[in-house]
Structure formats: structure tokens, C-alpha cells
Short mmCIF file of C-alpha atoms and ligand atoms in Angstrom, two decimals:
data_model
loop_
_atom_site.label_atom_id
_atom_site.label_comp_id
_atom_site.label_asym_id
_atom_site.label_seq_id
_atom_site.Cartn_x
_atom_site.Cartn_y
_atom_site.Cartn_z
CA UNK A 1385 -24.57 -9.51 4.97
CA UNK A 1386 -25.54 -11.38 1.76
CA UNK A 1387 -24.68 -14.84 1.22
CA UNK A 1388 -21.14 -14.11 -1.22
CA UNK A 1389 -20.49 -11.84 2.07
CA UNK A 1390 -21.01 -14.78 4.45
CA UNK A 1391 -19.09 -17.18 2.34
CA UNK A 1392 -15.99 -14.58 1.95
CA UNK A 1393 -15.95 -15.00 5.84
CA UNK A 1394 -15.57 -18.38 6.00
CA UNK A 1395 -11.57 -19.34 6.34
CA UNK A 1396 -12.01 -22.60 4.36
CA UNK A 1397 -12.52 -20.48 1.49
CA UNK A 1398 -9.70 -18.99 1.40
CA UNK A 1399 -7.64 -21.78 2.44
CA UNK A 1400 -9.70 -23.60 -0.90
CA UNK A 1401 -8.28 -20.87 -3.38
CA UNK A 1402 -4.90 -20.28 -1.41
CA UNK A 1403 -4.31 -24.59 -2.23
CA UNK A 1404 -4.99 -23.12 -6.04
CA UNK A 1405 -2.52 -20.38 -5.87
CA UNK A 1406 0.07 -21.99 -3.91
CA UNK A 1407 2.76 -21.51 -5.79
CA UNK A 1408 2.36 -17.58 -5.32
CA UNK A 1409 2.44 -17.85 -1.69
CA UNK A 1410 6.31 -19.41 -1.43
CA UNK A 1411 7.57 -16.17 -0.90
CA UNK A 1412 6.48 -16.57 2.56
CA UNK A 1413 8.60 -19.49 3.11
CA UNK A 1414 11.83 -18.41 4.38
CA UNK A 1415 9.91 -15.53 6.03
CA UNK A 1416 7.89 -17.81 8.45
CA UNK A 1417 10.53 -19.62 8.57
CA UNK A 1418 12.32 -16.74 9.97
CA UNK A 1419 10.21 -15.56 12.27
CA UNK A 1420 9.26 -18.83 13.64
CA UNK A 1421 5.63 -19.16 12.17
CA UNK A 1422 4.54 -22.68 12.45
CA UNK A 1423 1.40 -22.79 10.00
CA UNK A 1424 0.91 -24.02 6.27
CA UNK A 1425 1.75 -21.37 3.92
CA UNK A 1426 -2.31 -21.53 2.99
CA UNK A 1427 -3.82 -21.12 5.94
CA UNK A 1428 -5.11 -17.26 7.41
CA UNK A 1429 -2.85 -15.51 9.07
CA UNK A 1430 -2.96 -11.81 11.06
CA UNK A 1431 -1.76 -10.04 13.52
CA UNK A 1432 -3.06 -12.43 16.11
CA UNK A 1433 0.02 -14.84 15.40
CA UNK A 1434 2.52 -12.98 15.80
CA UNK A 1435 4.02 -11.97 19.25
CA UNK A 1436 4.40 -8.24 18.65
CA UNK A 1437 3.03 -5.08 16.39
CA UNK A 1438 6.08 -2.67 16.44
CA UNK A 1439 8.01 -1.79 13.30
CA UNK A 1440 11.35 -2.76 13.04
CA UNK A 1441 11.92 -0.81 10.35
CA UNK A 1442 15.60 1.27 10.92
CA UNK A 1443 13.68 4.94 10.44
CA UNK A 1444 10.83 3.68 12.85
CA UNK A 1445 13.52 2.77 15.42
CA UNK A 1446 15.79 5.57 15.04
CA UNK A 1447 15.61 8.95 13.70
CA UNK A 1448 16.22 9.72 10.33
CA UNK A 1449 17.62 12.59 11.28
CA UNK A 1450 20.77 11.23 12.85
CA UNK A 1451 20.43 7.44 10.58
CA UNK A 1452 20.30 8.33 6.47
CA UNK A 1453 23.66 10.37 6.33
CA UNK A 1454 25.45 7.45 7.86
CA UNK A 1455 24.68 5.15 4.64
CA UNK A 1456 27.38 5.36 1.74
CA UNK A 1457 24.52 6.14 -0.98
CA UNK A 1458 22.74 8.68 0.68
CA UNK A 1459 25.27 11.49 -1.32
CA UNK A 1460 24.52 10.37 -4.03
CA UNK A 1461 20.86 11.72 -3.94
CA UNK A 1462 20.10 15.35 -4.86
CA UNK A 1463 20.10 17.68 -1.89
CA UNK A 1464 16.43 18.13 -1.62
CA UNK A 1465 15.36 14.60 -1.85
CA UNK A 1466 18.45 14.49 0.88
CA UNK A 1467 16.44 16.82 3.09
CA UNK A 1468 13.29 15.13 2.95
CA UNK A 1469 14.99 11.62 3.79
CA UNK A 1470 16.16 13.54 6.57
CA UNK A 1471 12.69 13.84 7.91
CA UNK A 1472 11.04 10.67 7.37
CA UNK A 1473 11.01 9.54 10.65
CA UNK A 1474 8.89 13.02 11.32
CA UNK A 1475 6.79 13.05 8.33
CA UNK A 1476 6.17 9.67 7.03
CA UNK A 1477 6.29 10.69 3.25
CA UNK A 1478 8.44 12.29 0.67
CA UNK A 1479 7.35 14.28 -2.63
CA UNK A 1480 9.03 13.58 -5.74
CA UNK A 1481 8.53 16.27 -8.01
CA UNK A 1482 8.43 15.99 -11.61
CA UNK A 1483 9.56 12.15 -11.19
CA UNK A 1484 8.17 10.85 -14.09
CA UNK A 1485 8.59 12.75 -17.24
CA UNK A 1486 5.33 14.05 -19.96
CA UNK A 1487 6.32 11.28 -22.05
CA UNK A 1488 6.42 8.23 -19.57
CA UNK A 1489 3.24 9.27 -18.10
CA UNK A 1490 1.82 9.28 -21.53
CA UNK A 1491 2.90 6.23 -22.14
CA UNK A 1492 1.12 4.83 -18.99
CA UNK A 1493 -2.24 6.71 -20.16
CA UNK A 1494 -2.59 5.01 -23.65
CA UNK A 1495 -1.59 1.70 -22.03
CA UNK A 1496 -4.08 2.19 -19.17
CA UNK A 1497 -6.64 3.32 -22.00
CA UNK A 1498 -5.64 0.24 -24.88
CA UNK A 1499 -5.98 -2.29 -21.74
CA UNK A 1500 -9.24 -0.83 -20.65
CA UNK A 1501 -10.85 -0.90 -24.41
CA UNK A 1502 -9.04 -4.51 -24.71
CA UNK A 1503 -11.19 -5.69 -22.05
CA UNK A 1504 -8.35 -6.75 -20.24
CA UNK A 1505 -7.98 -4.54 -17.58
CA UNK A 1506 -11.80 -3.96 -15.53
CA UNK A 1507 -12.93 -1.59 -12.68
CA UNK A 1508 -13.22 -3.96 -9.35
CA UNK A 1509 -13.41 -2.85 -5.81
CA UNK A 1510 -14.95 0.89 -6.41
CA UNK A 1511 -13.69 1.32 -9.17
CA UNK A 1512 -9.74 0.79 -9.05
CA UNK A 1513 -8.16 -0.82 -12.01
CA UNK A 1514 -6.16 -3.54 -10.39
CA UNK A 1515 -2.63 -5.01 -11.04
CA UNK A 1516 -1.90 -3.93 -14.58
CA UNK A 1517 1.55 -4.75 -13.51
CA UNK A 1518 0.63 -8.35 -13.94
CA UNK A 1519 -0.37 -8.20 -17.87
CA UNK A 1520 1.43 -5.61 -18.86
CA UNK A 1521 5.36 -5.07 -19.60
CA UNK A 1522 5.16 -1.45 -19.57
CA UNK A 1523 3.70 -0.83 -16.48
CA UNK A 1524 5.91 -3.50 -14.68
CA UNK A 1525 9.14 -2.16 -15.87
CA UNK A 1526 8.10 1.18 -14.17
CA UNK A 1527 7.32 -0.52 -11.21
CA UNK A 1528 11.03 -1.90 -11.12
CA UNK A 1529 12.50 1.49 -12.52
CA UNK A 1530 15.75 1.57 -10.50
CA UNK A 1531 16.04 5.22 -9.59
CA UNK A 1532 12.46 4.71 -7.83
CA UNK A 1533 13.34 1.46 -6.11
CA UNK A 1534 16.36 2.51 -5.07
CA UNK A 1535 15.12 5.47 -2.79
CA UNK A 1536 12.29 2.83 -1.52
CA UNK A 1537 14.99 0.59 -0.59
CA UNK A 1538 17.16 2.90 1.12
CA UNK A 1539 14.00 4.16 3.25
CA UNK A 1540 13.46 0.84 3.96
CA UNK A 1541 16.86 -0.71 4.29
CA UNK A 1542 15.74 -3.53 2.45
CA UNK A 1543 15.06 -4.80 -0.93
CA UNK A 1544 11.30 -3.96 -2.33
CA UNK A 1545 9.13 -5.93 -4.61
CA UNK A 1546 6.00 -4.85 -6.14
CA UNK A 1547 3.04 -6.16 -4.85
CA UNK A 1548 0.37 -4.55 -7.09
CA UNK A 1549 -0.24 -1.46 -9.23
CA UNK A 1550 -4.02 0.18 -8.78
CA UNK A 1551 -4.82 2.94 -11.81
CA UNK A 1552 -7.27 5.25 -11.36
CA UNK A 1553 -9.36 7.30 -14.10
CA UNK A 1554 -11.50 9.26 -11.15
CA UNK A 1555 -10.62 10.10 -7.78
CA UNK A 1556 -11.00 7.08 -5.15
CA UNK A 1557 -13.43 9.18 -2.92
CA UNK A 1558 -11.58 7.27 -0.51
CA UNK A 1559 -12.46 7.49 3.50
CA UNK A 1560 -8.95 7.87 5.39
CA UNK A 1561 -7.04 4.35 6.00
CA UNK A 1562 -3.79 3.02 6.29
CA UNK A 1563 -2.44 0.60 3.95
CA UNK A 1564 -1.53 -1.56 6.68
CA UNK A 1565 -5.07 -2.63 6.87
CA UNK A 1566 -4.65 -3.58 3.46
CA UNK A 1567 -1.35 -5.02 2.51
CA UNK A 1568 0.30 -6.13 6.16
CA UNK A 1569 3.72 -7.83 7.29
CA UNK A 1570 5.64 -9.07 9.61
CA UNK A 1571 7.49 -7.32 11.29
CA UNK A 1572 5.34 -4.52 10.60
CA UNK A 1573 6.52 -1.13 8.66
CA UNK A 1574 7.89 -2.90 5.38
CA UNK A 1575 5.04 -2.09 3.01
CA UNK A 1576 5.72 1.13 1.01
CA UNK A 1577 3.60 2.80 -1.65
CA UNK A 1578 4.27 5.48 -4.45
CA UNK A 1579 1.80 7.59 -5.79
CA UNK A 1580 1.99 8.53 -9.18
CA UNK A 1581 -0.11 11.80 -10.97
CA UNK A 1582 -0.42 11.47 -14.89
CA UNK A 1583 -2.51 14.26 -14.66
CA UNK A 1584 -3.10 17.35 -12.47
CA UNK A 1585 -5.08 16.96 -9.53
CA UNK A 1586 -7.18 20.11 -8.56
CA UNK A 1587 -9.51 20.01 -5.33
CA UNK A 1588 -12.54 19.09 -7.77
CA UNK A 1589 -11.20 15.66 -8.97
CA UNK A 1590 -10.60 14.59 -5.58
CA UNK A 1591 -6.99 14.73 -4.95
CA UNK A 1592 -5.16 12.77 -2.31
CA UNK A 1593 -4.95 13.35 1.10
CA UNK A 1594 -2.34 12.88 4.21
CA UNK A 1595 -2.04 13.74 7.51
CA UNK A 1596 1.95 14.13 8.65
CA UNK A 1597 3.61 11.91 11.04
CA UNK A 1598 0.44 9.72 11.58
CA UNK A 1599 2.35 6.82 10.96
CA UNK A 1600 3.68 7.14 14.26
CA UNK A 1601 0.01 5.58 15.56
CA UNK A 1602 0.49 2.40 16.75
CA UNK A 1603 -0.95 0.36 14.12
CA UNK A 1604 -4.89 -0.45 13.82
CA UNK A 1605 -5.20 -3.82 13.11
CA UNK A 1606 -8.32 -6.40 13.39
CA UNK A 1607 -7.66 -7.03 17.41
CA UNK A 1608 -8.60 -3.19 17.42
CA UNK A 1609 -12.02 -2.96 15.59
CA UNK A 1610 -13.17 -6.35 14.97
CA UNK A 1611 -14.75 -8.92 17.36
CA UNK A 1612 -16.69 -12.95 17.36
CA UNK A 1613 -13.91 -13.92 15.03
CA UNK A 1614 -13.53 -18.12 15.22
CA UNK A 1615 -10.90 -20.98 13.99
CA UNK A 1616 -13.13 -21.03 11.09
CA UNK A 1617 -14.53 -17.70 10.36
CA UNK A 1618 -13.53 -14.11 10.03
CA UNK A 1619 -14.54 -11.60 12.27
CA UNK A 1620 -18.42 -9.68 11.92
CA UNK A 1621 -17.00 -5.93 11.83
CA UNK A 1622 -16.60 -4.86 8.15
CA UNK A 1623 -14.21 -3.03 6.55
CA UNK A 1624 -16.27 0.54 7.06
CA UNK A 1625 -16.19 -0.51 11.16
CA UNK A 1626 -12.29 -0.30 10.70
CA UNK A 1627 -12.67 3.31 8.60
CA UNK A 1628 -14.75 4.70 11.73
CA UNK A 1629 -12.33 3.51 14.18
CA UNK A 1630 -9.39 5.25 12.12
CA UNK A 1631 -11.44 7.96 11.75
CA UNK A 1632 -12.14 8.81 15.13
CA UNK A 1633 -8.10 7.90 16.04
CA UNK A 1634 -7.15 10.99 13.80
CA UNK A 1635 -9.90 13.35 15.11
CA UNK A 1636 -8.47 12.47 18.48
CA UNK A 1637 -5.14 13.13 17.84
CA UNK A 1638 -5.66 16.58 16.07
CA UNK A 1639 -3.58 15.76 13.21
CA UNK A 1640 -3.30 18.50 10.24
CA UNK A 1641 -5.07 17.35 7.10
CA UNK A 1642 -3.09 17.74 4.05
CA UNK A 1643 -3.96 17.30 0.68
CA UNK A 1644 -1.66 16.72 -2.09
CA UNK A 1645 -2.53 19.16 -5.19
CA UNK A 1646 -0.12 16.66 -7.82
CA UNK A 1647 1.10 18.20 -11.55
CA UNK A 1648 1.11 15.70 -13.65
CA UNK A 1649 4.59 13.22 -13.38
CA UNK A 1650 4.87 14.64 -9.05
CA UNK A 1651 5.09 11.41 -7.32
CA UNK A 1652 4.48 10.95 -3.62
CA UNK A 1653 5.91 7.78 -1.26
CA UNK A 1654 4.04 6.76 1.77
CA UNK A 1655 5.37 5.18 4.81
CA UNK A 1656 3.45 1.65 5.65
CA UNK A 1657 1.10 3.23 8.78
CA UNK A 1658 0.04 6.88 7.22
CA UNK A 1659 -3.36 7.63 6.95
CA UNK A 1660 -4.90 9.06 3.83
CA UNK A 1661 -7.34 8.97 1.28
CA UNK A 1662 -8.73 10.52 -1.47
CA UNK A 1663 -11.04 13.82 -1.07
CA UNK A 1664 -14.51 13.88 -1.93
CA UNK A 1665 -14.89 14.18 -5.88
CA UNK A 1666 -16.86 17.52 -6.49
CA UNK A 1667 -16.74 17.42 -10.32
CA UNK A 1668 -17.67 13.56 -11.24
CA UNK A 1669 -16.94 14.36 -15.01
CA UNK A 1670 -13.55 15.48 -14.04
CA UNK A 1671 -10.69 12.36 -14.40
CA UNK A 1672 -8.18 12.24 -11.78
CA UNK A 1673 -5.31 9.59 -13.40
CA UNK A 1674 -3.52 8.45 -11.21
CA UNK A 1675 -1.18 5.18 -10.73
CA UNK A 1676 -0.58 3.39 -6.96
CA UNK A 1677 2.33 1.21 -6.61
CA UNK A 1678 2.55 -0.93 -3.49
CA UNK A 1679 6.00 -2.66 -2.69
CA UNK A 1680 6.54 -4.78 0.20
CA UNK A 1681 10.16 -5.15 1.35
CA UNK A 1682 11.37 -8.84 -0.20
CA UNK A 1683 12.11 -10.74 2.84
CA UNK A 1684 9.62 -10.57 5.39
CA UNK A 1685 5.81 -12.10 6.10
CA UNK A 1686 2.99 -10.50 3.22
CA UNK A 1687 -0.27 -11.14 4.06
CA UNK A 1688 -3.33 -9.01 4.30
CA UNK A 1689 -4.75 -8.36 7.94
CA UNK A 1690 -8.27 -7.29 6.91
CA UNK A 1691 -9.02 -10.79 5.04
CA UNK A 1692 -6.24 -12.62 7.14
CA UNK A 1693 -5.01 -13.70 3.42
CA UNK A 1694 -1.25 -14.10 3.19
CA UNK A 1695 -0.38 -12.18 -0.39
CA UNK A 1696 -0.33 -13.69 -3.57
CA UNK A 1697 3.04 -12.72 -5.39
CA UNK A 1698 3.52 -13.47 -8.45
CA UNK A 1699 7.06 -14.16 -9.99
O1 LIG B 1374 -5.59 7.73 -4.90
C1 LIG B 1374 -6.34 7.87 -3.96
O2 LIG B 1374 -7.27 8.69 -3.96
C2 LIG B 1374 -6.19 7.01 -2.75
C3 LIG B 1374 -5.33 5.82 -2.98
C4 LIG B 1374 -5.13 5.02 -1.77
O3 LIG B 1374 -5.56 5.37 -0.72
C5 LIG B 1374 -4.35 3.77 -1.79
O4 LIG B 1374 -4.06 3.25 -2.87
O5 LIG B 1374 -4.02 3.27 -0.70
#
């Protein structure tokens, strides 16, 4: 590990540039309030303070099955959307076909493309173009459209909030993962994503990949592939440890590989805990556009096991 790597492991640094952002990290107020979390809203948090790891999200707890009739606005959703709410609790994700129309998605591509030539939108961690949301009015009103947050609240039960947008041009060649890794709370099971084509995915531009109804794996989290963490630094396993450790959970578990071949506007929701990833690309000059919205549910803890970061939201 270089030296940027050891200094990222050091706590103190991210208590340093939490103090700078603290304003973005009130949303965790009430929250730890809530749930009885007796720490200053800058300092790292994980799994490790909290006294349990089980979702209590209402489709974790119960079946789906028997649960989404029961709410008043389930009718109103068209019957196959109806069916696949049904079997959440089974699957762990829902397809939305044809969700976004040609023209919306278009819209997205020339912003994508007049942000990237602006200079004000960059390729960071392998190549993901990260939170456009933030800088761009376009892109955040489709993260708040209300017909999509409304079926991520009823799944959840809870209001959402976007977190972050990622846009892709290529495929991620991502290994498999679950966000939870990534984007964590407390209680666990209220982080949702939505995964948006604007374009067709074919198997050489690396489309996206599932496996059904692993969400139902308890939940890796640092405890379970990382070790010689301190009070004052982060543990020595990196992030590919945790992919190897996933990896291996999967194999174990004989879980069917899906992979998701997208038409331009399908989008596809993900519960918190299911593992995917993006296939190998085969044909690097082949784009595979594509737009990731994460959305934690408003009132619980946000943080971000891997880094033991509590999120930065912004208003
Ligand atoms: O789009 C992909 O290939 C993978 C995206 C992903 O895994 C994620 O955003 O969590």
C-alpha cells in the first residue's frame, strides 16, 4: 500500500474532511438519535456499533407475497409491475420495462456528453462518472421523478432520497458485490438502487449481472473479511479481499447467474443485499450507457461500511 493508501486508512482523516462537510452529515441526526448512537456525527462509524445486522425492512420480515396487496396504493400499479412486487421478498429485484422513454434517455445522453466536454463531470473510481445529480438539474429531477420514487418507496415502506447518480459510457467490468458494502445503514435493507439503460446492452458491452434472491445472505460486512482494524485506523484487507469473500459466498450457495440484456429506457431496481456486477467487456470500443441511481430510505443511519464514512448528503 502506497502512502495516499496508508493515509486513506487513517480515521483522523476522515474525521479532518467530515469537520469540513459537516453540514452534509445532519441527516444523521435524528437517525442516531433514534437508534441510540452516542458518537459525533463526524466520527467513523460501521457495523461494529450497532447491536444487530438484520433488515428491518417490511418485505425482509414478511413475505411480499402475503404484505404488498394489503397497502391502499398497491392497485393502483399496473398488473405486471403488481406481480413482480409480489415477489420481491423471493427475487430481490424488479424490471421496469420501457420506463424511461427515447426522448428522456436522450436527454440524459447529451447532458452526460455536454458535462463530460464541459469538464465538469470526470471519470473517478474506474471509470464511473460520479454524482451528476449534484450539478445538474436534469439529471436530479429524474432522480426525484415521482412515478419512480413512488414504487421505491412502497418497496421500502419509507420515504427515499437520492444518494448519488453514477453514469457510465462502458461497461463497469465490475467483480460481483453488494451495494451494502458500499452505501450501508442502519437498520440495514434501506438502500435501494435503479438501473437505468440509455442504450442496449448486448453480452459484448458488458451488461449487468444478478443472481436472484441473494439478498437473502446475511449481509457481508467488514467484521466478515477484514481484520487489525484500531481506534485510529481502518482495517488492512482491501476492498478486492471483500470481492473474494463474496465471491466464494455465491459459489457456495449455487446461486443462478443472471444477466440483464437492457433495451434502451428498461430499468432494473435492486434490493440493498443483491449481488451483481457488470460482465466482462468483450468489445472495449463498444459503449454501454448506462445511469445508477442509489436512494437510501430518508430516515435512518447512511454511512458507508467499507470506509466506515457516514454519507455525505447534500440538500
Ligand atoms: O453497471 C454496472 O455494470 C454495475 C453497476 C453496479 O454494480 C453498481 O452501481 O452498484
Amino acid at each position: 500500500m502506497g502512502i495516499k493508501g496508508k493515509i486513506k486508512q487513517l480515521k483522523l482523516t476522515h474525521w479532518f474532511y467530515n469537520l469540513l462537510h459537516y453540514k452534509s452529515l445532519l441527516h444523521n441526526k435524528a437517525a442516531y438519535k433514534k437508534y441510540n448512537i452516542h458518537k459525533p456525527l463526524i466520527a467513523s462509524i460501521s457495523s461494529k456499533d450497532f447491536p444487530d445486522k438484520a433488515s428491518r425492512a417490511w418485505l425482509d420480515v414478511g413475505d411480499s407475497k402475503k404484505l404488498v396487496a394489503l397497502k391502499d396504493d398497491f392497485k393502483d400499479f399496473p398488473d405486471d409491475l403488481q406481480q413482480q412486487l409480489a415477489s420481491w421478498s423471493e427475487n430481490g429485484y424488479i424490471f421496469l420495462k420501457g420506463f424511461f422513454d427515447e426522448a428522456t434517455v436522450e436527454s440524459v445522453n447529451h447532458e452526460i456528453e455536454k458535462l463530460v466536454q464541459q469538464k465538469k463531470l470526470y471519470p473517478t473510481h474506474d471509470n464511473k462518472l460520479m454524482f451528476a445529480n449534484r450539478i445538474s438539474p436534469l439529471i436530479k429531477n429524474i432522480t426525484l421523478q415521482k412515478q419512480l420514487t413512488g414504487i421505491l418507496s412502497f418497496i421500502l415502506d419509507k420515504e427515499v432520497v437520492p444518494f448519488q447518480t453514477i453514469n457510465f459510457i462502458y461497461g463497469s467490468n465490475q467483480r460481483a458485490h453488494s451495494d451494502s458494502i458500499h452505501m450501508t445503514t442502519y437498520p440495514l435493507g434501506y438502500l435501494i438502487a435503479v438501473w437505468i439503460a440509455l442504450e442496449d446492452t448486448t453480452m459484448n458491452n458488458g451488461p449487468l449481472f444478478y443472481y436472484p434472491g441473494s439478498h437473502k445472505m446475511p449481509y457481508l460486512l467488514n467484521n466478515d473479511f477484514n481484520e487489525g482494524e484500531t481506534a485510529l485506523a481502518l482495517g488492512k484487507k482491501e476492498y478486492s479481499d471483500y470481492e473474494d469473500v463474496i465471491e466464494k459466498a455465491i459459489a457456495k450457495k449455487n446461486f443462478e447467474k443472471k444477466v440483464f440484456l437492457a433495451k434502451k429506457g428498461d430499468a432494473f431496481v435492486w434490493h440493498a443485499n443483491l449481488v451483481h456486477g457488470g460482465l466482462p467487456v468483450e468489445d472495449p470500443k463498444q459503449t454501454r450507457k448506462s445511469m445508477v441511481i442509489h436512494y437510501y430510505a430518508k430516515d435512518v443511519i447512511k454511512y458507508h461500511e467499507i470506509s466506515e464514512r457516514p454519507s455525505l448528503m447534500e440538500d
